Structure formats: structure tokens, C-alpha cells
C-alpha positions as CSV (number, residue, x, y, z in Angstrom):
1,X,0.0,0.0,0.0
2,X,1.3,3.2,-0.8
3,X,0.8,6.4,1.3
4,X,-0.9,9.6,0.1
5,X,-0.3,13.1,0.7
6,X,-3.6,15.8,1.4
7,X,-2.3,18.9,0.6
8,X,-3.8,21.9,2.3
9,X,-7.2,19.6,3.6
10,X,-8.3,15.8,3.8
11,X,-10.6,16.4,0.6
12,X,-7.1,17.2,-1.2
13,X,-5.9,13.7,-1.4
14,X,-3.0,13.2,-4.3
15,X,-3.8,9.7,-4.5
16,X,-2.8,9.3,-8.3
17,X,0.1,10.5,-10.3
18,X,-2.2,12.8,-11.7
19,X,-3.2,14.4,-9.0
20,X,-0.1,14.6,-7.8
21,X,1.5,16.6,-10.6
22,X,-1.8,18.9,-10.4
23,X,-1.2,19.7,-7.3
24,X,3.1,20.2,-7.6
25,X,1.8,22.7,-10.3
26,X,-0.5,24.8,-8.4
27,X,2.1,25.1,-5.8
28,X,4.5,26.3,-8.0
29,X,1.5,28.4,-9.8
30,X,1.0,29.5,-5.4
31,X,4.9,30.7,-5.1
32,X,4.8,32.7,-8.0
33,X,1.8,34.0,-7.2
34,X,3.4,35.0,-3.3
35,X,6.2,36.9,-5.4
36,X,4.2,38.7,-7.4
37,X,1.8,40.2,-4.8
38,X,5.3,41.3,-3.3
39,X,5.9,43.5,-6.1
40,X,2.8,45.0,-5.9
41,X,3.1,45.9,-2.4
42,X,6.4,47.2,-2.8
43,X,5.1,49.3,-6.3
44,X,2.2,50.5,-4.1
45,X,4.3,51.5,-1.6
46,X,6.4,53.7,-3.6
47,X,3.2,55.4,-5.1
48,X,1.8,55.6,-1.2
49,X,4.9,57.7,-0.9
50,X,4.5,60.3,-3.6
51,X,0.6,60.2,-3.0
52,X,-1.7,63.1,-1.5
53,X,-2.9,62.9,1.8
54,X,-6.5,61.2,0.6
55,X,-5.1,58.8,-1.9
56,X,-2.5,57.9,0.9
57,X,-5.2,56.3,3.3
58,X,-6.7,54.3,-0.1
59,X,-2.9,53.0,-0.8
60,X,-2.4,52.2,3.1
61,X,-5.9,49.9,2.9
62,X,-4.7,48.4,-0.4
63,X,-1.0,47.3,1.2
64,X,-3.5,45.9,4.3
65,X,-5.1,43.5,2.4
66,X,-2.5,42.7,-0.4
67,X,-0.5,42.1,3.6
68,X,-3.2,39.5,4.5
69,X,-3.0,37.8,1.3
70,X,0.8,37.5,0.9
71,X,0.6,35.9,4.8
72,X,-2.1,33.4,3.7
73,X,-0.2,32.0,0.6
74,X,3.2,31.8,2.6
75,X,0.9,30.1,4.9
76,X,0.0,27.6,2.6
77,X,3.5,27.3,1.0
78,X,4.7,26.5,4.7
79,X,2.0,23.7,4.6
80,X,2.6,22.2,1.0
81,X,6.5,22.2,2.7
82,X,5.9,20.4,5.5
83,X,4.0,17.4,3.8
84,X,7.3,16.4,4.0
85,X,7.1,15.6,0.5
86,X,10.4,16.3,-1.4
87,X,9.0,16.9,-4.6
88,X,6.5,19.5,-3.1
89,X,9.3,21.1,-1.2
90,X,10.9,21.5,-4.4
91,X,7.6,22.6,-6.3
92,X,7.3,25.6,-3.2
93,X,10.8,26.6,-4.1
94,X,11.0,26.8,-7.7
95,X,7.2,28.6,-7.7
96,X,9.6,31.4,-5.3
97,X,12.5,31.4,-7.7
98,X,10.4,31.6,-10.6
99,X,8.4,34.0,-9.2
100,X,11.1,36.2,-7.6
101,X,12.9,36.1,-11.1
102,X,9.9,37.3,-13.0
103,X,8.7,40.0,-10.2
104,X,11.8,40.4,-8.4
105,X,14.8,40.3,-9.5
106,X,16.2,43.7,-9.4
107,X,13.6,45.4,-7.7
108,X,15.4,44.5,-4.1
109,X,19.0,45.0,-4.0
110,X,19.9,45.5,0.1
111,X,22.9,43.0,1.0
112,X,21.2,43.8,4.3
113,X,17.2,43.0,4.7
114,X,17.3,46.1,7.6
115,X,18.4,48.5,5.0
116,X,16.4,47.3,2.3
117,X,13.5,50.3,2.9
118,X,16.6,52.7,2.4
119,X,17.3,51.9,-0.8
120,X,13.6,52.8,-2.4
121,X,13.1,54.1,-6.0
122,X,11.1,56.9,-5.1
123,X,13.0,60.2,-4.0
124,X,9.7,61.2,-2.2
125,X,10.5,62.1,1.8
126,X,9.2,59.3,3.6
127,X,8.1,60.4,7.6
128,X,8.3,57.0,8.9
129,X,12.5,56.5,7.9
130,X,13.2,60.0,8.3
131,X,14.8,59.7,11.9
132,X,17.2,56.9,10.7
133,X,18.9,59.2,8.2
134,X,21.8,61.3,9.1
135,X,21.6,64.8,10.7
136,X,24.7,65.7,8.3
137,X,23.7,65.6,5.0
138,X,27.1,65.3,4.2
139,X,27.4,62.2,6.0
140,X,26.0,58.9,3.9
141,X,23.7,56.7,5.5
142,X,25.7,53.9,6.0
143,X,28.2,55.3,7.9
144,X,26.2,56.6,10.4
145,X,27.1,55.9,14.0
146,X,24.1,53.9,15.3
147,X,22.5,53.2,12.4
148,X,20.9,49.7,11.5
149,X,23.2,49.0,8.5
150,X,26.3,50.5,9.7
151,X,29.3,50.6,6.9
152,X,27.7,47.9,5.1
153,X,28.8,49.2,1.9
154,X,32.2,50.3,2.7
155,X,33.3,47.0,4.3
156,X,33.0,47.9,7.6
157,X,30.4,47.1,9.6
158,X,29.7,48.6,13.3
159,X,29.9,46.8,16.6
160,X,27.2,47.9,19.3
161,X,26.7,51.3,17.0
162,X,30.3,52.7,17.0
163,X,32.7,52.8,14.3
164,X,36.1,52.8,13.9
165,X,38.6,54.7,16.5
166,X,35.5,54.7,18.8
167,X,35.1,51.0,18.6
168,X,39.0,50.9,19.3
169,X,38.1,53.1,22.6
170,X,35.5,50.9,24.2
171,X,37.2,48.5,24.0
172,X,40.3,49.7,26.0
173,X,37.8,51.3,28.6
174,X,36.1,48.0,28.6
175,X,39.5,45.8,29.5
């Protein structure tokens, strides 16, 4: 006797070879699907940004829900996963490359996830990041003492928010 896999309920039984490929194809068809409402919460994010105060509130709802729906089909990837099937875990991940290749690629370029909201297309002023940016405009980002990415780009990345001859200075006052 040969076991079965139900994917997402007991009524989704993949008792056939048929069935089976159906459903290793609509969880591909689900991971690009998760990768491509990313891209359209990251493209209504940007036009949020350079919005006017009223269409700002209808973007804000839009993200919500796109939000909702982007947790509910990573939900359901998780689940197709952890049928501990192999060729579903494969089918989960090659839905996300596909997907991230056709919507992503590109779009996201942070080495760093915590920086990645820095690096946005839009040159619009954004209230919400505006206290992580530097008080010297002179002074990049990255470099800032304290900030989340530290010298990410330069090579040198901060230890407990210091940089450089300051670091060096802790840590003789510390020993």
C-alpha cells in the first residue's frame, strides 16, 4: 500500500500521479503568485509615498489587504512544505525562484534586509524612515554611527553602533 499526501485539507488527497502533478503545479503556480503580490506591495508602496494625503489612506488599505493575502499564501507554501514531500518542497521553491525572477529580480537589492526600505526608488520624503537618516547631509547613511546598516557598503560594519577609533576606545575602557 502506498501512502498519500492531502495537501492543504483531507478532501485534497493526491492519490494518483495525476493528482499529484496537479497539485506540484498549483504550488509552483501559489509561489509565483506569493512573489508577485510582493511587487505589488512594494510598487504600491512607492506610489503611497508620492501620493496626496486622501489617496495615501486608499494606498495604506490596499498594502493591508495585499498584507493579509501575501501571509495566507506563505501560509499555505509553509504547509505544501511540510507534507514532508520532497517533490512539493521542491515545487514551493521553484514557484519562489520563478516568481522572484519574473517579479523580483532587481527590484530589491539590500545586502542587508534592515536596509532594504533605504534603498527605495522613489525620491519622495518618507516620515516614517526620516529619523534613521543622518543629521549631516554630508554624512552617507551607511556610515552613520548607530544606524541599523552600519558601513555595510564600505566594508566595515559597526559593533554595538560605534565605528572605527571609537570602537577601538570601548574596548580599551572595557579591558
Amino acid at each position: 500500500k502506498s501512502s498519500c499526501i492531502n495537501l492543504f485539507y483531507a478532501n485534497w488527497t493526491l492519490n494518483s500521479r495525476l493528482k499529484f502533478v496537479v497539485g506540484m503545479m498549483g504550488v509552483v503556480a501559489l509561489g509565483i503568485a506569493t512573489e508577485g503580490i510582493s511587487r505589488i506591495r512594494h510598487d504600491l508602496s512607492n506610489k503611497a509615498r508620492a501620493s496626496s494625503p486622501e489617496d495615501h489612506f486608499k494606498y495604506t488599505m490596499l498594502q493591508t489587504g495585499l498584507h493579509g493575502l501575501h501571509a495566507v499564501a506563505g501560509y499555505l507554501l509553509m504547509l505544501a512544505a511540510m507534507t514532508f514531500s520532497c517533490e512539493m518542497l521542491l515545487s514551493v521553491v521553484a514557484g519562489l525562484m520563478i516568481g522572484y525572477y519574473r517579479f523580483g529580480a532587481g527590484f530589491l537589492s539590500a545586502s542587508n534586509p534592515c536596509c532594504a526600505f533605504l534603498e527605495d526608488d522613489s525620491d519622495a520624503p518618507n516620515p516614517a524612515i526620516e529619523p534613521l537618516l543622518p543629521r549631516d547631509e554630508a554624512s552617507p547613511v551607511d556610515s552613520q554611527a548607530g544606524s541599523c546598516c552600519g558601513n555595510i557598503n564600505s566594508g566595515n560594519p559597526t559593533v554595538g553602533g560605534l565605528v572605527g577609533d571609537e570602537e577601538a576606545a570601548a574596548n580599551e575602557n572595557a579591558s
